[in-house]
CSV table of C-alpha atoms and ligand atoms in Angstrom, one decimal:
chain,number,residue,atom,x,y,z
A,238,MET,CA,12.9,27.2,-13.9
A,239,LYS,CA,15.2,30.2,-14.2
A,240,ASN,CA,16.1,32.4,-11.2
A,241,VAL,CA,16.1,36.1,-12.1
A,242,PRO,CA,16.5,38.2,-8.9
A,243,PHE,CA,15.1,41.7,-9.0
A,244,PHE,CA,18.7,43.0,-8.3
A,245,ASN,CA,21.8,40.9,-8.1
A,246,TYR,CA,23.9,42.5,-5.3
A,247,PRO,CA,26.9,40.1,-5.5
A,248,TYR,CA,27.2,40.8,-9.2
A,249,LEU,CA,27.9,44.4,-8.4
A,250,PHE,CA,31.3,43.3,-7.0
A,251,LYS,CA,31.9,40.1,-9.1
A,252,SER,CA,31.3,41.9,-12.4
A,253,ARG,CA,34.8,43.4,-12.2
A,254,GLU,CA,36.2,41.8,-9.0
A,255,GLU,CA,39.9,41.9,-10.0
A,256,ASP,CA,39.7,45.6,-10.8
A,257,PHE,CA,37.9,46.5,-7.6
A,258,VAL,CA,40.3,44.6,-5.4
A,259,ASN,CA,43.2,46.3,-7.2
A,260,ILE,CA,41.6,49.7,-6.5
A,261,PHE,CA,41.2,48.8,-2.8
A,262,ARG,CA,44.8,47.7,-2.6
A,263,GLU,CA,46.1,50.7,-4.3
A,264,VAL,CA,44.1,53.2,-2.2
A,265,GLY,CA,44.8,51.3,1.0
A,266,HIS,CA,48.6,51.4,0.3
A,267,ARG,CA,48.4,55.1,0.0
A,268,GLY,CA,46.3,55.3,3.2
A,269,ALA,CA,44.0,57.6,1.4
A,270,TYR,CA,40.7,57.4,3.2
A,271,ILE,CA,39.2,60.9,3.7
A,272,LEU,CA,39.2,63.9,1.3
A,273,GLN,CA,42.0,62.6,-0.9
A,274,ARG,CA,42.8,62.9,-4.6
A,275,ASP,CA,40.4,60.0,-5.6
A,276,LEU,CA,37.5,62.1,-4.4
A,277,LYS,CA,38.6,65.2,-6.2
A,278,GLU,CA,39.1,63.1,-9.4
A,279,PHE,CA,35.7,61.6,-9.1
A,280,GLU,CA,34.1,65.0,-8.5
A,281,ASP,CA,35.8,66.4,-11.6
A,282,ASN,CA,34.7,63.5,-13.7
A,283,LEU,CA,31.2,63.5,-12.3
A,284,ALA,CA,30.8,67.2,-13.2
A,285,LYS,CA,32.1,66.5,-16.7
A,286,PHE,CA,29.7,63.6,-17.1
A,287,ALA,CA,26.7,65.6,-15.8
A,288,GLY,CA,27.6,68.6,-17.9
A,289,THR,CA,27.7,70.9,-14.9
A,290,LYS,CA,30.5,73.2,-13.7
A,291,TYR,CA,30.7,71.6,-10.2
A,292,ALA,CA,30.2,68.4,-8.4
A,293,VAL,CA,30.5,67.5,-4.7
A,294,GLY,CA,30.8,64.0,-3.2
A,295,LEU,CA,28.5,63.4,-0.2
A,296,ALA,CA,27.8,60.7,2.3
A,297,ASN,CA,24.5,59.6,0.7
A,298,GLY,CA,21.7,60.8,-1.5
A,299,THR,CA,19.5,61.8,1.4
A,300,ASP,CA,22.1,64.2,2.9
A,301,ALA,CA,22.5,65.6,-0.6
A,302,ILE,CA,18.9,66.8,-0.8
A,303,TRP,CA,19.0,68.0,2.8
A,304,LEU,CA,22.3,70.0,2.4
A,305,ALA,CA,21.3,71.4,-1.0
A,306,LEU,CA,17.9,72.6,0.4
A,307,MET,CA,19.8,74.2,3.3
A,308,ALA,CA,22.3,75.8,0.9
A,309,ALA,CA,19.4,77.2,-1.2
A,310,GLY,CA,18.1,79.0,1.9
A,311,ILE,CA,14.9,76.9,2.3
A,312,GLY,CA,13.8,77.0,5.9
A,313,LYS,CA,11.1,77.5,8.5
A,314,GLY,CA,7.6,78.0,7.1
A,315,ASP,CA,8.5,77.6,3.5
A,316,GLU,CA,6.4,75.2,1.4
A,317,VAL,CA,8.2,72.9,-1.0
A,318,ILE,CA,6.3,71.1,-3.7
A,319,PHE,CA,7.5,67.6,-4.5
A,320,ALA,CA,6.2,64.4,-6.2
A,321,SER,CA,4.3,62.0,-3.9
A,322,HIS,CA,5.7,59.2,-6.0
A,323,THR,CA,9.2,59.5,-4.5
A,324,TYR,CA,11.3,58.2,-1.7
A,325,ILE,CA,10.5,59.4,1.8
A,326,ALA,CA,14.0,60.9,1.8
A,327,THR,CA,12.8,63.7,-0.5
A,328,ALA,CA,10.1,64.7,2.0
A,329,ALA,CA,12.2,64.1,5.0
A,330,SER,CA,14.9,66.5,3.7
A,331,ILE,CA,12.3,69.2,3.3
A,332,HIS,CA,11.0,68.5,6.8
A,333,PHE,CA,14.5,68.6,8.4
A,334,VAL,CA,15.2,72.1,7.1
A,335,GLY,CA,12.0,73.2,8.8
A,336,ALA,CA,9.9,73.6,5.7
A,337,ILE,CA,6.6,72.0,4.8
A,338,PRO,CA,6.6,69.1,2.2
A,339,VAL,CA,3.6,69.5,-0.2
A,340,PRO,CA,3.1,66.4,-2.3
A,341,ALA,CA,2.0,66.6,-5.9
A,342,ASP,CA,0.4,64.2,-8.3
A,343,CYS,CA,2.2,62.4,-11.2
A,344,ARG,CA,1.2,61.7,-14.8
A,345,LYS,CA,1.2,58.7,-17.1
A,346,ASP,CA,5.0,58.5,-17.4
A,347,HIS,CA,5.1,58.6,-13.5
A,348,MET,CA,6.8,61.9,-13.4
A,349,ILE,CA,5.6,64.9,-11.4
A,350,ASP,CA,2.6,66.5,-13.2
A,351,PRO,CA,3.1,70.3,-13.9
A,352,GLU,CA,-0.6,70.8,-13.7
A,353,SER,CA,-0.7,69.4,-10.2
A,354,ILE,CA,2.2,71.7,-9.2
A,355,LYS,CA,0.3,74.8,-10.4
A,356,LYS,CA,-2.7,74.0,-8.2
A,357,LEU,CA,-0.5,73.6,-5.1
A,358,ILE,CA,1.3,77.0,-5.3
A,359,THR,CA,0.5,79.4,-2.4
A,360,PRO,CA,2.1,82.6,-1.2
A,361,ARG,CA,4.4,80.5,1.0
A,362,THR,CA,5.7,78.2,-1.8
A,363,LYS,CA,9.4,78.7,-2.0
A,364,ALA,CA,10.6,75.8,-4.2
A,365,ILE,CA,9.8,72.9,-6.4
A,366,LEU,CA,11.7,69.7,-5.8
A,367,PRO,CA,10.9,67.3,-8.7
A,368,THR,CA,12.2,63.8,-8.6
A,369,GLN,CA,13.9,62.5,-11.8
A,370,LEU,CA,12.3,59.2,-11.2
A,371,ASN,CA,13.1,55.8,-12.7
A,372,GLY,CA,15.9,57.2,-14.7
A,373,ARG,CA,13.7,59.7,-16.6
A,374,CYS,CA,13.9,63.5,-16.5
A,375,CYS,CA,10.7,65.4,-15.7
A,376,ASP,CA,9.2,67.9,-18.1
A,377,MET,CA,11.7,70.5,-16.9
A,378,GLU,CA,10.8,73.1,-19.5
A,379,GLU,CA,7.3,73.3,-18.1
A,380,ILE,CA,8.5,73.2,-14.5
A,381,MET,CA,11.0,76.0,-15.1
A,382,LYS,CA,8.3,78.1,-16.7
A,383,ILE,CA,6.1,77.7,-13.7
A,384,ALA,CA,9.0,78.4,-11.4
A,385,LYS,CA,9.9,81.6,-13.2
A,386,GLU,CA,6.3,82.8,-13.3
A,387,HIS,CA,6.0,82.4,-9.5
A,388,ASN,CA,9.6,83.2,-8.6
A,389,LEU,CA,10.4,79.8,-7.2
A,390,ILE,CA,13.6,77.9,-6.7
A,391,VAL,CA,14.0,74.5,-8.4
A,392,LEU,CA,16.2,71.8,-7.0
A,393,GLU,CA,16.2,68.3,-8.6
A,394,ASP,CA,16.1,65.0,-6.7
A,395,ALA,CA,18.1,63.2,-9.3
A,396,ALA,CA,19.0,60.2,-7.1
A,397,GLN,CA,17.7,58.0,-9.8
A,398,GLY,CA,18.5,60.1,-12.8
A,399,LEU,CA,22.3,60.5,-13.5
A,400,GLY,CA,22.6,60.9,-17.2
A,401,ALA,CA,18.9,61.5,-18.0
A,402,LYS,CA,18.0,64.4,-20.2
A,403,HIS,CA,15.1,66.6,-21.3
A,404,LYS,CA,15.5,68.5,-24.6
A,405,GLY,CA,19.2,67.8,-24.5
A,406,LYS,CA,19.8,69.2,-21.0
A,407,GLY,CA,21.0,66.8,-18.3
A,408,VAL,CA,19.6,66.5,-14.8
A,409,GLY,CA,21.2,69.0,-12.4
A,410,THR,CA,21.5,71.7,-15.0
A,411,PHE,CA,18.1,73.4,-14.7
A,412,ASP,CA,18.4,75.7,-11.7
A,413,LYS,CA,20.0,75.2,-8.3
A,414,GLY,CA,21.3,71.7,-9.1
A,415,GLY,CA,20.6,68.0,-8.7
A,416,THR,CA,21.3,65.5,-5.9
A,417,ILE,CA,22.5,62.0,-6.8
A,418,SER,CA,22.5,58.7,-4.9
A,419,PHE,CA,25.1,56.1,-5.4
A,420,TYR,CA,23.2,53.5,-3.3
A,421,PRO,CA,24.3,50.0,-4.5
A,422,ALA,CA,21.1,49.4,-6.5
A,423,LYS,CA,21.2,52.8,-8.2
A,424,ASN,CA,22.4,53.1,-11.8
A,425,LEU,CA,25.9,54.1,-10.6
A,426,GLY,CA,26.1,52.0,-7.4
A,427,SER,CA,28.9,52.0,-4.8
A,428,PHE,CA,29.7,49.3,-2.2
A,429,GLY,CA,27.7,51.1,0.5
A,430,ASP,CA,26.1,54.5,1.1
A,431,ALA,CA,27.3,57.3,-1.1
A,432,GLY,CA,25.8,60.4,-2.8
A,433,GLY,CA,26.6,63.6,-4.7
A,434,PHE,CA,25.5,67.0,-5.8
A,435,VAL,CA,25.9,68.5,-9.3
A,436,THR,CA,25.3,72.2,-10.1
A,437,ASN,CA,26.2,75.1,-12.3
A,438,ASP,CA,25.5,77.5,-9.4
A,439,LYS,CA,28.8,78.6,-7.8
A,440,GLU,CA,27.2,79.7,-4.5
A,441,MET,CA,25.3,76.4,-4.1
A,442,PHE,CA,28.6,74.5,-4.8
A,443,GLU,CA,30.6,76.5,-2.3
A,444,LYS,CA,27.9,76.2,0.4
A,445,VAL,CA,27.4,72.5,0.0
A,446,MET,CA,31.2,72.0,0.1
A,447,LEU,CA,31.3,73.8,3.4
A,448,LEU,CA,28.3,72.1,4.8
A,449,ARG,CA,29.7,68.6,4.1
A,450,ASP,CA,32.9,69.3,6.1
A,451,HIS,CA,32.0,71.1,9.3
A,452,GLY,CA,31.8,74.5,7.6
A,453,ARG,CA,35.6,74.5,7.1
A,454,ASN,CA,37.2,76.2,4.2
A,455,ASP,CA,40.4,75.2,2.3
A,456,ASP,CA,42.5,77.0,4.8
A,457,GLY,CA,40.9,75.0,7.7
A,458,VAL,CA,39.0,78.1,8.9
A,459,PHE,CA,35.5,77.5,10.2
A,460,VAL,CA,33.4,80.0,8.3
A,461,MET,CA,29.9,78.6,9.0
A,462,TRP,CA,28.1,75.8,10.9
A,463,GLY,CA,28.5,72.5,9.1
A,464,PHE,CA,28.2,68.7,9.3
A,465,ASN,CA,30.2,65.6,8.3
A,466,SER,CA,28.7,64.4,5.1
A,467,ARG,CA,31.9,63.5,3.1
A,468,LEU,CA,31.9,60.9,0.5
A,469,ASP,CA,34.5,58.2,1.5
A,470,ASN,CA,37.6,58.5,-0.6
A,471,LEU,CA,37.6,54.7,-1.2
A,472,GLN,CA,34.0,54.7,-2.4
A,473,ALA,CA,35.0,57.7,-4.6
A,474,ALA,CA,37.8,55.6,-6.1
A,475,PHE,CA,35.4,52.8,-7.0
A,476,LEU,CA,32.8,55.2,-8.3
A,477,ASN,CA,35.4,57.0,-10.4
A,478,TYR,CA,36.3,53.7,-12.1
A,479,LYS,CA,32.7,52.7,-12.5
A,480,LEU,CA,31.9,56.1,-14.1
A,481,SER,CA,34.4,55.3,-16.8
A,482,TYR,CA,32.1,52.7,-18.3
A,483,TYR,CA,28.8,54.1,-17.1
A,484,GLU,CA,27.7,55.2,-20.6
A,485,ASP,CA,28.0,51.6,-21.8
A,486,GLU,CA,25.7,50.5,-18.9
A,487,ILE,CA,23.1,53.1,-19.9
A,488,ILE,CA,23.2,51.7,-23.4
A,489,ARG,CA,22.6,48.3,-22.1
A,490,ARG,CA,19.7,49.4,-19.9
A,491,ARG,CA,18.1,51.1,-22.9
A,492,GLU,CA,18.6,47.9,-24.9
A,493,ILE,CA,16.8,45.9,-22.2
A,494,ALA,CA,13.9,48.5,-22.2
A,495,GLY,CA,13.7,48.1,-25.9
A,496,ILE,CA,13.4,44.3,-25.5
A,497,TYR,CA,10.6,44.7,-22.9
A,498,GLN,CA,8.8,47.1,-25.2
A,499,SER,CA,9.0,44.8,-28.2
A,500,LYS,CA,7.9,41.7,-26.3
A,501,LEU,CA,5.3,43.2,-23.9
A,502,GLY,CA,4.1,46.2,-25.8
A,503,HIS,CA,1.1,44.3,-27.2
A,504,ILE,CA,-0.4,43.2,-23.8
A,505,LYS,CA,-3.4,45.3,-23.2
A,506,GLU,CA,-3.4,44.6,-19.4
A,507,LEU,CA,-0.1,46.5,-19.1
A,508,LEU,CA,1.0,50.1,-19.3
A,509,LEU,CA,4.8,50.2,-20.0
A,510,PRO,CA,7.2,53.1,-19.4
A,511,PRO,CA,8.0,55.2,-22.5
A,512,SER,CA,10.3,53.2,-24.8
A,513,PRO,CA,13.8,54.5,-25.4
A,514,ASP,CA,12.9,56.1,-28.7
A,515,ASP,CA,9.3,57.0,-27.8
A,516,ASP,CA,9.9,60.8,-27.7
A,517,ALA,CA,13.1,62.6,-28.9
A,518,ASP,CA,12.7,65.2,-26.1
A,519,TYR,CA,13.5,62.6,-23.4
A,520,PHE,CA,16.7,60.5,-22.9
A,521,ASP,CA,16.0,57.9,-20.2
A,522,VAL,CA,18.6,55.9,-18.3
A,523,TYR,CA,16.2,53.3,-17.0
A,524,GLN,CA,17.1,53.2,-13.3
A,525,ASN,CA,13.9,51.2,-13.0
A,526,TYR,CA,11.4,49.6,-15.3
A,527,GLU,CA,8.1,50.4,-13.7
A,528,ILE,CA,5.0,49.1,-15.3
A,529,GLU,CA,1.3,49.4,-14.5
A,530,ALA,CA,-0.4,46.0,-14.5
A,531,GLU,CA,-4.0,44.7,-14.2
A,532,ARG,CA,-4.2,42.1,-11.4
A,533,ARG,CA,-0.8,43.4,-10.2
A,534,ASP,CA,-0.6,41.3,-7.0
A,535,GLU,CA,-1.5,38.1,-8.8
A,536,LEU,CA,1.1,38.8,-11.4
A,537,LYS,CA,3.7,39.5,-8.7
A,538,ASN,CA,3.0,36.2,-7.0
A,539,PHE,CA,3.0,34.3,-10.3
A,540,LEU,CA,6.4,35.8,-11.2
A,541,LYS,CA,7.8,35.0,-7.7
A,542,GLU,CA,6.6,31.4,-8.1
A,543,ASN,CA,8.5,31.2,-11.4
A,544,GLY,CA,11.7,32.7,-10.0
A,545,VAL,CA,11.4,36.3,-11.1
A,546,GLY,CA,11.9,39.0,-8.5
A,547,THR,CA,9.9,42.2,-8.7
A,548,LEU,CA,9.4,45.2,-6.4
A,549,ILE,CA,6.6,47.7,-5.7
A,550,GLN,CA,8.4,51.0,-5.3
A,551,TRP,CA,8.4,52.6,-1.8
A,552,GLY,CA,6.9,49.4,-0.3
A,553,GLY,CA,3.7,50.5,-2.1
A,554,GLN,CA,3.3,53.8,-0.3
A,555,PRO,CA,3.5,57.1,-2.1
A,556,VAL,CA,4.6,59.8,0.4
A,557,HIS,CA,1.1,61.5,0.7
A,558,SER,CA,-0.4,58.1,1.9
A,559,ILE,CA,1.8,58.1,5.0
A,560,THR,CA,-0.7,59.4,7.5
A,561,SER,CA,1.6,58.8,10.5
A,562,LEU,CA,3.7,61.7,9.2
A,563,GLY,CA,0.7,64.0,8.9
A,564,PHE,CA,-0.2,63.5,5.3
A,565,THR,CA,-3.9,63.1,4.3
A,566,GLY,CA,-3.6,60.2,1.8
A,567,LYS,CA,-6.1,62.0,-0.5
A,568,GLY,CA,-6.3,64.4,-3.4
A,569,LEU,CA,-3.8,62.9,-5.8
A,570,PRO,CA,-5.9,60.7,-8.1
A,571,TYR,CA,-3.4,59.5,-10.6
A,572,THR,CA,-0.9,58.5,-7.9
A,573,GLU,CA,-3.6,56.7,-5.8
A,574,GLU,CA,-4.9,54.7,-8.8
A,575,MET,CA,-1.4,54.0,-10.1
A,576,PHE,CA,-0.3,52.5,-6.7
A,577,THR,CA,-2.8,49.7,-7.1
A,578,LYS,CA,-1.1,48.7,-10.3
A,579,CYS,CA,2.6,49.7,-10.3
A,580,LEU,CA,5.3,47.0,-10.3
A,581,MET,CA,9.0,47.1,-11.2
A,582,ILE,CA,10.4,44.2,-13.1
A,583,PRO,CA,14.1,43.4,-13.3
A,584,MET,CA,16.2,46.2,-14.9
A,585,ASN,CA,20.0,46.0,-14.3
A,586,THR,CA,23.2,45.2,-16.1
A,587,ALA,CA,23.5,41.7,-14.6
A,588,LEU,CA,20.6,40.6,-16.8
A,589,THR,CA,21.4,38.5,-19.9
A,590,ASN,CA,19.2,38.5,-22.9
A,591,GLU,CA,18.0,35.1,-21.9
A,592,ASP,CA,17.0,36.5,-18.5
A,593,VAL,CA,15.0,39.3,-20.1
A,594,ASP,CA,13.3,36.8,-22.5
A,595,TYR,CA,12.5,34.6,-19.6
A,596,VAL,CA,10.8,37.5,-17.6
A,597,CYS,CA,8.8,38.4,-20.7
A,598,ASP,CA,7.7,34.8,-21.4
A,599,GLN,CA,6.4,34.5,-17.8
A,600,ILE,CA,4.4,37.7,-18.0
A,601,ILE,CA,3.0,36.6,-21.4
A,602,LYS,CA,2.1,33.2,-19.9
A,603,PHE,CA,0.3,34.9,-17.0
A,604,TYR,CA,-1.9,37.0,-19.2
A,605,ASN,CA,-2.7,34.1,-21.5
B,911,PLP,C1,17.7,56.5,-3.4
B,911,PLP,C2,16.9,57.7,-3.4
B,911,PLP,C3,17.1,58.7,-2.4
B,911,PLP,C4,18.1,58.6,-1.3
B,911,PLP,O1,19.3,58.2,-1.6
B,911,PLP,P1,20.2,57.5,-0.4
B,911,PLP,O2,21.6,57.4,-1.1
B,911,PLP,O3,19.7,56.1,-0.2
B,911,PLP,O4,20.2,58.3,0.8
B,911,PLP,C5,16.4,59.9,-2.5
B,911,PLP,N1,15.5,60.1,-3.5
B,911,PLP,C6,15.2,59.1,-4.4
B,911,PLP,C7,14.1,59.4,-5.4
B,911,PLP,C8,15.8,57.9,-4.3
B,911,PLP,O5,15.5,56.9,-5.2
């Protein structure tokens, strides 16, 4: 029996151990811990990679959403439409600027459904906050059309989407910007908590820069109220190095998605995510490989018994099902049905082709 964990945390470090230790040593010898040149270099390279004018390093992906909403002027009484199929952090950030999180349904590719957004718009709606989920970009053309029609702000939760594109445009470039997470298991993972914000909007950039460092400008003058949500300089140094080979990692993830598609595509009990060359309008970076499976729980157990780690996203709870936070748990039919079937199978750069073949063989065996 093979052992294929859902995510291989030690590999994150061991993959390039020598280089990481050298970076730690070099930064340590300079005593460069907070707001140093490594952070600035990473921000410059992150903006370049994202195709945005600006990038800001932040403490984590949750702060990124929260501070960006604040910078966009979202506040008390405003309604913000977001996908129920997202992390609680998306809704919590809306809550903590004093606004009302309004969950929307998703569609077959698990991305927010523009038709659902339209139905949820009220006179109090101020913004749409789509999640660029599983490394795929939402149908941003349609979302921007809705936003323009109703005069709404669009901010992207791109925690899972760095590098994903829709019709040639990358996440973070559509309106107010995109928030990124560098949580270890994310596509571009650091050795701890880390996050970022990318944008073409100068005002958003300047406000988020101030908010992350106590409202203090370059001259050390406090020009507004702010927080401490700086990205550690050491994490920035690691991330800057990791960004230099990030494109190769995306290629590998797309390759793995291609293998899954070719080996599992024929199984009628499964719905697979769109394959890498399914639709030229989308460029997916495969943060996750989330399938829908008949007899999902049985499959999950079978895979576990055979050494394959899987995960049901958000512990199986779409945000609108969390009644303890005031949500009703009703009214989003696709999401509700999907959460009885969704399962993520291993998708990361620690996987060998033999690992991927083994995962496929086990799934095939289960349905036979
Ligand atoms: C990971 C994630 C976040 C939060 O990022 P942290 O860095 O863990 O704070 C927010 N939204 C989505 C969709 C995520 O996957």
